[in-house]
CSV table of C-alpha atoms in Angstrom, one decimal:
chain,number,residue,atom,x,y,z
Q,1,ILE,CA,10.1,-22.3,61.9
Q,2,TRP,CA,9.7,-23.9,58.4
Q,3,GLY,CA,8.4,-27.4,57.7
Q,4,ASP,CA,6.0,-29.6,56.0
Q,5,VAL,CA,2.4,-29.9,57.1
Q,6,TYR,CA,1.9,-31.4,60.5
Q,7,THR,CA,5.6,-31.5,61.5
Q,8,ARG,CA,4.9,-29.8,64.9
Q,9,LYS,CA,6.1,-26.4,64.0
Q,10,SER,CA,3.4,-24.9,66.3
Q,11,THR,CA,4.3,-27.2,69.1
Q,12,ILE,CA,7.9,-26.2,68.9
Q,13,ALA,CA,7.0,-22.5,68.9
Q,14,LEU,CA,4.8,-22.9,72.0
Q,15,SER,CA,7.7,-24.7,73.7
Q,16,VAL,CA,9.7,-21.3,74.0
Q,17,PRO,CA,9.6,-20.3,77.6
Q,18,GLY,CA,7.6,-17.1,78.6
Q,19,ARG,CA,4.1,-15.6,78.1
Q,20,LYS,CA,3.0,-16.0,74.5
Q,21,PHE,CA,0.9,-14.0,72.1
Q,22,VAL,CA,0.0,-16.0,69.1
Q,23,PHE,CA,-1.2,-14.5,65.8
Q,24,ASP,CA,-3.2,-17.7,65.0
Q,25,PHE,CA,-4.1,-17.1,61.4
Q,26,GLU,CA,-5.1,-20.6,60.6
Q,27,MET,CA,-6.8,-21.3,64.0
Q,28,GLY,CA,-4.8,-24.4,64.4
Q,29,VAL,CA,-2.7,-23.5,67.6
Q,30,HIS,CA,-5.3,-25.3,69.7
Q,31,ARG,CA,-3.9,-28.7,68.3
Q,32,ALA,CA,-0.4,-27.8,69.7
Q,33,GLU,CA,-1.7,-26.4,72.9
Q,34,VAL,CA,-2.7,-29.8,74.1
Q,35,GLN,CA,1.0,-30.5,74.6
Q,36,TYR,CA,1.1,-27.9,77.2
Q,37,PRO,CA,-1.8,-28.3,79.6
Q,38,GLY,CA,-2.4,-25.5,82.1
Q,39,ILE,CA,-0.5,-22.8,80.0
Q,40,GLU,CA,-2.9,-20.2,78.6
Q,41,ASN,CA,-1.7,-18.5,75.5
Q,42,GLU,CA,-3.2,-15.2,74.3
Q,43,LYS,CA,-4.5,-15.6,70.7
Q,44,TRP,CA,-5.7,-13.3,68.0
Q,45,ASN,CA,-7.3,-14.3,64.7
Q,46,ILE,CA,-7.5,-12.2,61.5
Q,47,LYS,CA,-11.0,-11.8,60.1
Q,48,PRO,CA,-11.8,-14.6,57.7
Q,49,ASP,CA,-11.4,-13.6,54.1
Q,50,LEU,CA,-14.7,-14.3,52.6
Q,51,ASN,CA,-13.9,-12.6,49.4
Q,52,SER,CA,-11.4,-15.5,48.7
Q,53,LEU,CA,-14.4,-17.9,48.5
Q,54,THR,CA,-15.3,-16.5,45.1
Q,55,HIS,CA,-12.0,-14.7,44.2
Q,56,PHE,CA,-10.4,-15.7,40.8
Q,57,LYS,CA,-7.1,-14.4,39.5
Q,58,GLY,CA,-7.8,-11.0,37.9
Q,59,ASP,CA,-10.6,-10.1,40.2
Q,60,ARG,CA,-10.5,-6.9,42.4
Q,61,VAL,CA,-8.6,-7.7,45.7
Q,62,LEU,CA,-10.7,-6.7,48.7
Q,63,GLY,CA,-10.1,-6.9,52.3
Q,64,LYS,CA,-6.3,-7.6,52.3
Q,65,LYS,CA,-5.3,-3.9,52.9
Q,66,GLU,CA,-7.7,-3.7,55.8
Q,67,ASN,CA,-6.6,-6.9,57.3
Q,68,TRP,CA,-3.0,-5.8,57.1
Q,69,HIS,CA,-3.7,-2.5,58.9
Q,70,GLU,CA,-5.7,-4.4,61.6
Q,71,LEU,CA,-2.9,-6.9,62.0
Q,72,THR,CA,-0.1,-4.4,62.3
Q,73,ALA,CA,-2.1,-2.2,64.7
Q,74,LYS,CA,-2.5,-5.3,66.8
Q,75,TYR,CA,1.1,-6.1,66.5
Q,76,ILE,CA,2.2,-2.7,67.6
Q,77,GLU,CA,-0.1,-2.9,70.6
Q,78,VAL,CA,1.4,-6.3,71.6
Q,79,ILE,CA,5.1,-5.4,71.3
Q,80,GLN,CA,4.5,-2.5,73.6
Q,81,ARG,CA,3.1,-4.8,76.4
Q,82,ASP,CA,5.5,-5.8,79.3
Q,83,ASP,CA,3.6,-9.0,80.0
Q,84,ILE,CA,4.4,-10.7,76.6
Q,85,ASP,CA,7.7,-12.4,76.1
Q,86,VAL,CA,7.2,-14.2,72.8
Q,87,ILE,CA,5.2,-13.4,69.7
Q,88,ILE,CA,4.3,-16.2,67.3
Q,89,PHE,CA,2.9,-16.0,63.8
Q,90,ASP,CA,1.1,-19.2,62.9
Q,91,THR,CA,1.5,-19.3,60.0
Q,92,ALA,CA,4.0,-16.9,58.4
Q,93,LYS,CA,2.5,-17.9,55.1
Q,94,VAL,CA,-0.7,-16.2,55.8
Q,95,LEU,CA,1.2,-13.1,57.2
Q,96,TRP,CA,3.1,-13.0,53.9
Q,97,ALA,CA,0.0,-13.5,51.7
Q,98,THR,CA,-1.9,-10.7,53.6
Q,99,CYS,CA,1.1,-8.4,53.3
Q,100,HIS,CA,1.6,-8.8,49.6
Q,101,GLY,CA,-2.1,-9.0,48.9
Q,102,SER,CA,-2.5,-5.6,50.7
Q,103,VAL,CA,0.0,-4.0,48.3
Q,104,LEU,CA,-1.7,-5.5,45.2
Q,105,GLN,CA,-4.9,-4.1,46.6
Q,106,GLU,CA,-3.1,-0.6,46.9
Q,107,LYS,CA,-2.1,-0.9,43.3
Q,108,GLN,CA,-5.6,-1.7,42.3
Q,109,ASP,CA,-6.8,1.3,44.2
Q,110,ALA,CA,-4.3,3.4,42.3
Q,111,GLN,CA,-6.0,2.1,39.0
Q,112,VAL,CA,-9.4,3.4,40.2
Q,113,ASP,CA,-7.9,6.8,41.3
Q,114,ALA,CA,-6.1,7.2,37.9
Q,115,VAL,CA,-9.5,6.7,36.0
Q,116,LEU,CA,-11.4,8.9,38.4
Q,117,ALA,CA,-8.7,11.7,38.0
Q,118,LYS,CA,-9.3,11.7,34.3
Q,119,ALA,CA,-13.2,11.5,34.7
Q,120,PRO,CA,-14.0,12.9,38.1
Q,121,ASN,CA,-17.9,12.6,37.4
Q,122,ALA,CA,-17.6,8.9,36.6
Q,123,VAL,CA,-19.7,6.5,38.6
Q,124,LEU,CA,-17.4,4.4,40.8
Q,125,ASP,CA,-19.2,1.1,40.3
Q,126,VAL,CA,-19.1,1.6,36.5
Q,127,VAL,CA,-15.4,2.4,36.8
Q,128,GLU,CA,-14.6,-0.7,38.8
Q,129,ALA,CA,-16.8,-3.0,36.4
Q,130,ASN,CA,-14.6,-1.8,33.5
Q,131,ILE,CA,-11.1,-2.0,34.8
Q,132,ASP,CA,-8.7,-4.7,33.7
Q,133,TRP,CA,-7.4,-5.3,37.3
Q,134,ARG,CA,-3.7,-5.8,38.0
Q,135,LYS,CA,-3.3,-9.5,38.8
Q,136,GLN,CA,0.0,-9.5,40.5
Q,137,LEU,CA,2.9,-7.3,41.5
Q,138,THR,CA,5.9,-6.7,39.2
Q,139,GLU,CA,9.2,-7.9,40.4
Q,140,ILE,CA,10.4,-4.4,41.5
Q,141,GLU,CA,7.1,-3.8,43.4
Q,142,TYR,CA,7.9,-6.7,45.8
Q,143,THR,CA,10.3,-4.3,47.5
Q,144,LEU,CA,7.5,-2.6,49.5
Q,145,PRO,CA,5.8,-5.7,51.0
Q,146,ASN,CA,9.2,-7.4,51.5
Q,147,GLU,CA,10.3,-4.3,53.5
Q,148,ARG,CA,7.0,-4.3,55.4
Q,149,MET,CA,7.6,-7.9,56.4
Q,150,GLU,CA,11.2,-7.2,57.4
Q,151,ASN,CA,10.1,-4.3,59.5
Q,152,LEU,CA,7.5,-6.6,61.2
Q,153,ILE,CA,9.7,-9.5,62.1
Q,154,ASN,CA,13.0,-7.8,62.8
């Protein structure tokens, strides 16, 4: 469901009949749940990204890859459950950012690996302090995170 802020998207999602599992990334589903008293929805929150508090464009991306792996492991667990009828991602924007950020982190990890392959005795902290980190994915590199998203939601 797409819409502007506070247009009741979560409320609409929760109106779908059946037992729900909510990936509550922005921890705001409780606002919509008041519309459905007596209905208990199972929720899961991603770990807060504390690195983003001091992150600037061009910094090392940390935690996105780990969050993506944790999220997908939980998703695989949930889709195998017989007691869940509906899975809700609230919001898909956070899901998308985590997926794409994890791929950028993988690209940055590859930068470290390339330096260490050339200088195996280098000190990791020194290597990381002197890398001009990838700031974004190239257009063609969006294929991988887009495929991951497609596989997740289809």
